[in-house]
Coordinates of C-alpha atoms and ligand atoms in Angstrom, one line a residue:
M129 CA -11.7 14.3 13.4
N130 CA -12.8 16.1 10.8
N131 CA -16.5 16.5 10.4
F132 CA -17.2 16.2 6.6
E133 CA -20.7 15.0 6.4
I134 CA -20.2 12.9 3.2
P135 CA -21.9 9.7 2.7
I136 CA -19.5 8.0 1.0
I137 CA -16.9 8.4 3.1
I138 CA -16.0 6.0 5.6
F139 CA -14.8 7.3 9.0
A140 CA -11.7 6.1 10.2
V141 CA -10.2 5.5 13.8
L142 CA -6.6 5.6 13.0
T143 CA -5.6 6.9 11.5
N144 CA 11.3 17.3 -8.2
Y145 CA 12.9 16.9 -6.7
L146 CA 14.2 18.4 -10.0
I147 CA 12.3 17.4 -12.5
Y148 CA 11.1 20.7 -13.4
S149 CA 11.4 21.4 -17.2
T150 CA 12.6 24.6 -18.7
A151 CA 9.8 24.4 -21.2
N152 CA 6.8 26.8 -21.5
N153 CA 8.3 29.9 -20.4
E154 CA 6.2 31.9 -22.3
F155 CA 3.1 31.0 -20.2
N156 CA 2.2 33.3 -17.4
E157 CA -0.7 32.7 -14.9
N158 CA -2.8 35.4 -16.6
Q159 CA -2.8 33.8 -20.2
S160 CA -5.3 31.5 -21.1
T161 CA -3.9 28.2 -22.4
K162 CA -4.9 26.7 -25.6
S163 CA -6.9 24.0 -23.7
E164 CA -8.7 26.5 -21.8
E165 CA -9.7 28.4 -24.8
G166 CA -11.0 25.4 -26.7
C167 CA -12.7 23.2 -24.2
G168 CA -16.4 22.9 -24.1
C169 CA -16.8 21.8 -20.6
S170 CA -20.1 20.3 -21.1
S171 CA -19.8 17.5 -18.6
V172 CA -21.6 18.0 -15.4
N173 CA -21.1 16.3 -12.2
R174 CA -23.8 13.6 -10.9
K175 CA -23.6 15.4 -7.3
S176 CA -25.2 18.6 -8.6
G177 CA -26.6 19.2 -5.0
E178 CA -23.2 19.9 -3.8
L179 CA -21.7 21.8 -6.5
L180 CA -21.7 25.2 -8.0
E181 CA -24.3 26.2 -10.1
N182 CA -24.1 27.7 -13.4
T183 CA -20.5 27.1 -14.0
E184 CA -18.4 24.8 -16.2
D185 CA -16.1 24.2 -13.7
S186 CA -18.4 22.7 -11.3
N187 CA -16.9 19.4 -10.5
I188 CA -15.7 20.4 -7.3
N189 CA -17.2 20.5 -3.8
V190 CA -17.5 23.9 -2.4
D191 CA -16.1 24.1 1.1
H192 CA -16.8 27.9 1.8
G193 CA -14.3 29.6 3.7
K194 CA -11.7 27.4 2.7
Y195 CA -10.0 29.4 0.0
S196 CA -7.5 31.5 2.2
S197 CA -5.3 31.4 5.1
A198 CA -7.7 33.8 7.0
A199 CA -10.3 31.1 6.8
N200 CA -7.7 28.5 8.2
V201 CA -9.1 26.5 11.4
V202 CA -7.4 24.9 14.1
R203 CA -7.8 20.9 13.8
K204 CA -7.5 18.1 16.5
Y205 CA -4.4 16.0 16.4
P206 CA -3.7 13.4 15.4
Q207 CA -5.6 14.1 12.5
T208 CA -7.1 10.7 11.0
N209 CA -7.2 10.1 7.2
Q210 CA -10.5 8.8 5.8
M211 CA -10.9 6.8 2.9
G212 CA -13.3 7.6 0.1
F213 CA -15.2 4.8 -1.9
I214 CA -14.2 5.3 -5.7
E215 CA -16.7 3.7 -7.9
G216 CA -15.0 2.0 -10.6
G217 CA -15.4 2.8 -14.3
K218 CA -13.7 3.6 -17.6
F219 CA -12.1 6.9 -18.1
M220 CA -9.6 8.2 -20.5
M221 CA -6.0 8.4 -19.3
G222 CA -3.5 10.6 -20.1
T223 CA -4.1 13.4 -22.8
D224 CA -3.5 14.0 -26.6
E225 CA -2.7 17.6 -26.0
P226 CA 0.2 17.3 -23.7
V227 CA 2.2 19.9 -22.2
F228 CA 5.1 17.9 -21.7
V229 CA 5.6 15.4 -24.3
A230 CA 8.6 14.0 -23.2
D231 CA 6.8 13.1 -19.7
G232 CA 4.7 10.7 -21.6
E233 CA 1.5 12.5 -20.7
G234 CA -0.1 11.1 -24.0
P235 CA -1.5 9.5 -25.8
S236 CA -5.0 9.3 -24.2
R237 CA -5.9 5.6 -23.8
E238 CA -9.0 3.8 -22.6
V239 CA -8.6 2.3 -19.0
Q240 CA -10.9 0.6 -16.7
I241 CA -10.7 0.8 -13.2
S242 CA -12.3 -1.5 -10.6
D243 CA -13.9 -0.2 -7.4
F244 CA -11.5 0.9 -4.8
Y245 CA -10.8 3.2 -1.6
M246 CA -8.8 6.3 -1.5
D247 CA -7.5 8.4 1.2
I248 CA -9.3 11.6 1.0
H249 CA -6.4 13.6 1.7
E250 CA -2.5 13.3 1.5
V251 CA -0.8 11.7 4.8
S252 CA -0.3 14.1 7.2
N253 CA 2.6 14.7 9.8
A254 CA 0.2 13.7 12.4
E255 CA -0.3 10.5 10.7
F256 CA 3.2 9.6 9.8
E257 CA 4.1 10.3 13.3
L258 CA 1.6 7.7 14.7
F259 CA 3.4 5.1 12.2
V260 CA 6.9 6.1 13.3
N261 CA 5.9 5.8 16.8
A262 CA 4.2 2.3 16.2
T263 CA 7.2 0.8 14.2
G264 CA 10.3 2.9 14.8
H265 CA 10.4 3.5 11.2
K266 CA 13.5 5.6 9.7
T267 CA 12.9 7.4 6.9
E268 CA 15.6 7.3 4.1
A269 CA 16.1 10.9 4.5
E270 CA 17.2 10.1 8.1
L271 CA 19.5 7.4 7.0
F272 CA 20.9 9.2 4.3
G273 CA 21.4 12.4 6.6
D274 CA 19.9 14.8 4.2
S275 CA 17.0 15.9 1.7
F276 CA 16.3 18.4 -0.6
V277 CA 14.6 21.7 0.0
F278 CA 13.8 25.0 -2.0
E279 CA 16.2 27.6 -1.0
S280 CA 13.8 30.5 -0.1
L281 CA 12.2 28.2 2.8
L282 CA 15.5 27.9 4.4
S283 CA 16.9 30.3 7.4
E284 CA 20.0 32.0 6.7
K285 CA 21.9 29.9 8.9
T286 CA 21.0 26.8 7.2
K287 CA 21.5 28.1 3.9
A288 CA 25.0 28.9 4.9
S289 CA 25.7 25.5 6.0
V290 CA 24.8 24.0 2.2
T291 CA 27.4 22.9 0.2
E292 CA 25.5 21.0 -2.5
S293 CA 22.7 22.3 -4.9
V294 CA 21.3 20.6 -8.0
A295 CA 23.0 21.7 -11.1
A296 CA 19.9 21.6 -13.3
A297 CA 17.8 23.4 -10.8
P298 CA 19.8 25.5 -8.2
W299 CA 17.3 26.3 -6.1
W300 CA 17.0 23.0 -4.5
L301 CA 19.6 22.5 -2.1
K302 CA 20.5 19.4 -0.1
V303 CA 20.3 20.2 3.5
K304 CA 21.9 18.1 6.1
D305 CA 19.9 16.6 9.0
C306 CA 16.7 17.5 7.0
D307 CA 13.7 15.2 7.1
W308 CA 10.1 14.9 7.7
K309 CA 10.4 16.2 11.5
H310 CA 12.9 19.1 10.2
P311 CA 11.5 20.0 6.9
E312 CA 13.8 22.8 6.4
G313 CA 16.7 21.5 8.3
P314 CA 17.7 21.1 11.8
D315 CA 16.5 24.6 13.0
S316 CA 13.0 23.9 11.8
D317 CA 10.1 21.8 13.1
I318 CA 6.5 20.6 12.3
K319 CA 4.8 21.5 15.6
D320 CA 2.5 23.9 13.6
R321 CA 2.2 21.7 10.6
M322 CA 0.9 18.6 11.9
D323 CA -2.1 18.6 9.6
H324 CA 0.2 19.6 6.8
P325 CA 1.4 16.5 4.4
V326 CA 4.4 14.6 5.6
I327 CA 7.2 15.5 3.2
H328 CA 10.8 14.1 2.8
V329 CA 9.5 10.6 2.5
S330 CA 10.7 8.3 0.0
W331 CA 8.6 5.9 -2.1
N332 CA 10.0 3.3 0.1
D333 CA 9.1 5.1 3.0
A334 CA 5.4 5.8 1.7
A335 CA 5.1 2.0 0.5
A336 CA 6.0 1.1 4.0
Y337 CA 3.4 3.4 5.6
C338 CA 0.7 2.2 3.5
E339 CA 1.6 -1.4 4.3
W340 CA 1.3 -0.6 7.7
S341 CA -2.0 1.1 7.6
G342 CA -3.4 -1.7 5.8
K343 CA -3.4 0.0 2.5
R344 CA -1.0 0.4 -0.4
L345 CA 0.0 3.1 -3.0
P346 CA -2.4 4.0 -5.7
T347 CA -1.8 3.0 -9.2
E348 CA -1.0 5.8 -11.6
A349 CA -4.2 4.8 -13.2
E350 CA -6.3 4.7 -9.9
W351 CA -4.7 8.1 -9.1
E352 CA -5.6 9.9 -12.2
Y353 CA -9.2 8.5 -12.3
A354 CA -9.5 9.8 -8.9
C355 CA -8.0 13.0 -9.9
R356 CA -10.5 13.3 -12.7
A357 CA -13.4 12.5 -10.5
G358 CA -15.7 11.6 -13.5
L359 CA -14.7 14.4 -15.8
N360 CA -13.7 13.6 -19.3
N361 CA -10.5 15.3 -20.7
R362 CA -10.2 18.1 -18.4
L363 CA -7.0 19.8 -17.0
F364 CA -7.9 20.1 -13.4
P365 CA -9.9 17.7 -11.1
W366 CA -12.8 20.7 -11.4
G367 CA -12.5 21.6 -15.2
N368 CA -10.3 23.7 -17.0
K369 CA -10.2 27.0 -15.5
L370 CA -7.5 27.5 -13.0
N371 CA -9.2 29.9 -10.7
P372 CA -13.0 29.5 -11.0
K373 CA -14.9 32.3 -9.4
N374 CA -11.6 34.0 -9.1
K375 CA -10.9 31.9 -6.3
H376 CA -7.9 29.9 -5.5
W377 CA -8.8 26.1 -5.7
I378 CA -5.3 24.7 -5.2
N379 CA -2.0 25.3 -3.4
I380 CA 0.5 26.1 -6.2
W381 CA 2.9 29.3 -6.9
Q382 CA 2.0 32.7 -7.7
G383 CA 4.4 35.2 -8.8
D384 CA 7.6 34.7 -10.6
F385 CA 9.2 31.4 -10.3
P386 CA 11.7 30.8 -8.8
A387 CA 12.5 34.5 -7.5
H388 CA 9.3 35.4 -5.7
N389 CA 6.2 33.4 -4.4
T390 CA 3.6 36.1 -3.6
G391 CA 1.5 33.1 -1.6
E392 CA -1.6 34.6 -2.8
D393 CA -3.2 31.3 -2.5
G394 CA -2.4 31.9 1.3
F395 CA 0.5 29.3 1.3
I396 CA 4.2 29.9 0.6
G397 CA 4.9 26.4 1.4
T398 CA 2.6 23.1 2.2
S399 CA -1.0 23.7 3.4
P400 CA -3.0 21.6 5.7
V401 CA -4.2 18.5 4.2
T402 CA -7.8 19.5 3.9
E403 CA -7.3 22.9 2.8
F404 CA -9.0 24.1 -0.5
P405 CA -12.3 22.6 -1.8
S406 CA -12.2 18.9 -2.4
N407 CA -13.1 17.2 -5.9
A408 CA -16.5 15.4 -6.8
F409 CA -15.0 12.3 -5.4
H410 CA -14.4 14.3 -2.0
L411 CA -10.6 14.0 -2.5
Y412 CA -8.6 16.9 -1.3
N413 CA -5.5 18.5 -2.9
M414 CA -4.9 15.9 -5.7
V415 CA -3.5 18.5 -7.7
G416 CA -1.1 21.1 -5.8
N417 CA 0.2 20.9 -2.3
V418 CA 2.6 18.2 -2.5
W419 CA 3.4 15.7 -5.5
E420 CA 2.2 12.2 -4.5
W421 CA 4.1 9.0 -5.1
T422 CA 2.2 6.2 -7.0
A423 CA 2.8 2.6 -7.1
D424 CA 3.9 2.5 -10.9
W425 CA 7.5 2.1 -12.3
W426 CA 8.0 5.1 -14.6
N427 CA 7.7 4.7 -18.5
V428 CA 6.8 7.2 -21.2
R429 CA 5.6 5.1 -23.9
H430 CA 2.0 3.9 -23.4
N431 CA 0.0 1.3 -25.3
T432 CA -3.3 2.7 -26.6
T433 CA -5.0 -0.7 -26.3
P434 CA -7.8 -0.5 -23.7
S435 CA -6.6 -1.9 -20.4
V436 CA -7.9 -3.0 -17.0
D437 CA -6.7 -1.7 -13.8
P438 CA -2.9 -1.3 -15.4
T439 CA -0.3 -1.4 -13.1
G440 CA 2.5 0.0 -15.2
P441 CA 5.8 -1.7 -16.3
S442 CA 7.1 -4.5 -14.3
S443 CA 10.4 -3.0 -13.7
G444 CA 12.1 0.3 -13.8
S445 CA 14.6 2.8 -12.2
D446 CA 12.1 5.5 -11.2
R447 CA 8.7 5.6 -9.6
V448 CA 5.7 7.8 -10.8
K449 CA 4.7 10.8 -9.1
K450 CA 1.5 12.7 -9.4
G451 CA -0.3 16.0 -8.9
G452 CA 2.5 18.9 -8.9
S453 CA 3.0 20.9 -5.8
Y454 CA 3.2 24.3 -3.9
M455 CA 6.2 25.1 -6.2
C456 CA 4.5 24.5 -9.6
H457 CA 3.9 27.3 -11.7
K458 CA 2.6 27.5 -15.1
S459 CA 5.7 29.2 -16.4
Y460 CA 8.0 26.3 -15.2
C461 CA 6.2 23.4 -13.7
Y462 CA 2.9 23.3 -15.4
R463 CA 2.3 19.8 -13.9
Y464 CA -0.6 20.7 -11.4
R465 CA -2.8 18.8 -14.1
C466 CA -4.5 15.3 -13.6
A467 CA -2.5 14.0 -17.0
A468 CA 0.6 15.4 -15.9
R469 CA 3.4 13.2 -14.5
S470 CA 7.0 13.1 -13.3
Q471 CA 9.3 10.7 -11.4
N472 CA 11.9 10.1 -8.9
T473 CA 14.0 7.3 -7.9
P474 CA 12.6 5.3 -5.3
D475 CA 14.8 6.5 -2.4
T476 CA 14.5 10.1 -3.3
S477 CA 13.0 12.9 -0.9
S478 CA 12.2 16.2 -1.1
G479 CA 10.2 19.1 0.4
N480 CA 7.4 19.0 -2.0
L481 CA 6.9 15.2 -2.1
G482 CA 4.4 13.3 -0.2
F483 CA 1.7 10.4 -0.7
R484 CA -1.6 8.9 0.0
C485 CA -2.7 5.5 0.1
A486 CA -5.4 3.3 -1.6
A487 CA -6.8 0.0 -0.9
R488 CA -8.8 -2.6 -3.0
N489 CA -11.0 -3.2 0.2
L490 CA -11.5 -1.2 3.2
P491 CA -9.0 -2.1 6.0
E492 CA -11.0 -3.8 8.7
Y493 CA -10.1 -1.0 11.3
L494 CA -11.8 1.5 9.1
Q495 CA -15.1 -0.5 8.9
H496 CA -16.7 1.7 11.7
S497 CA -20.1 3.7 11.1
P498 CA -19.7 7.4 11.6
Ligands
LIG247 CA1 1.1 28.7 -2.5
LIG248 CA1 -1.4 16.6 -4.0

């Protein structure tokens, strides 16, 4: 059990693929973006006692010692997810300064969100194992017999057995017998990664898990509201600077994509679900680490009429995912922003795509005092 001493957290008992754009190759991580230069960052977080002082980018809970791999701690398993109460309110969803216009990041529009609860971290391997053990659920990757993995994470043996890659993104390889328990194929396992996010789960798998746990997937609007955590028109959950205080605040890619990942933030692949500081709503890794499925169908045209608890289109072919992943680099997939979005078919799985759950009401089994 994690020992977060956060009043609003209710302690629990139980618990691209291939969509990377080739745009923006002119960026590198050492350059400022237009948004970073132009933003006043005047918003402050109401929970000032838990925040950095004298910094624009203060919308984040500092958890000292969790910035680097050297500070990783051994955690108990199975890790149980907790839900944070997210007080509803109005916010501006999307952005009028889209980086990827074709993704439907804009326009900015007013959305009202009702109170809800959100998992404070991505669903972990340990939690997904509880689900599988209880239900016998077979993931779609297991049923299909393969899933997609970034090539440099694979062993030479596994790489040699691969016969299919993705034409538009050849670093994505379709690996046989790759699933959540074998995230880099049959010669890999998750023994040392039980507190990392479950990956190689489709939207259908994610929805099944959430239903089993008495929850549901968050809508895209809920997810983005939770990501922004009370800040208006900011790139990241904590503000506009990627690395305030010269620290790493998320698990993304450092180096040259796709040739070399320096792992400067401590992680070449996934990180533990509670690694890196949480945002002002006490949520971890909303951006970075793994992409997260949302409940909504994908659409890139948005009505600017103010809306209440929007649920997206009534039908579609793809589902929305949010937050970017450990594979995102500014030069290639600058999608580790709250307004950024991407999509996959509901049966797709990959090594950088996971999820977390939400709920309108706290499930009964979570209604325990700490
Ligand atoms: Ca990283
Ligand atoms: Ca994430």
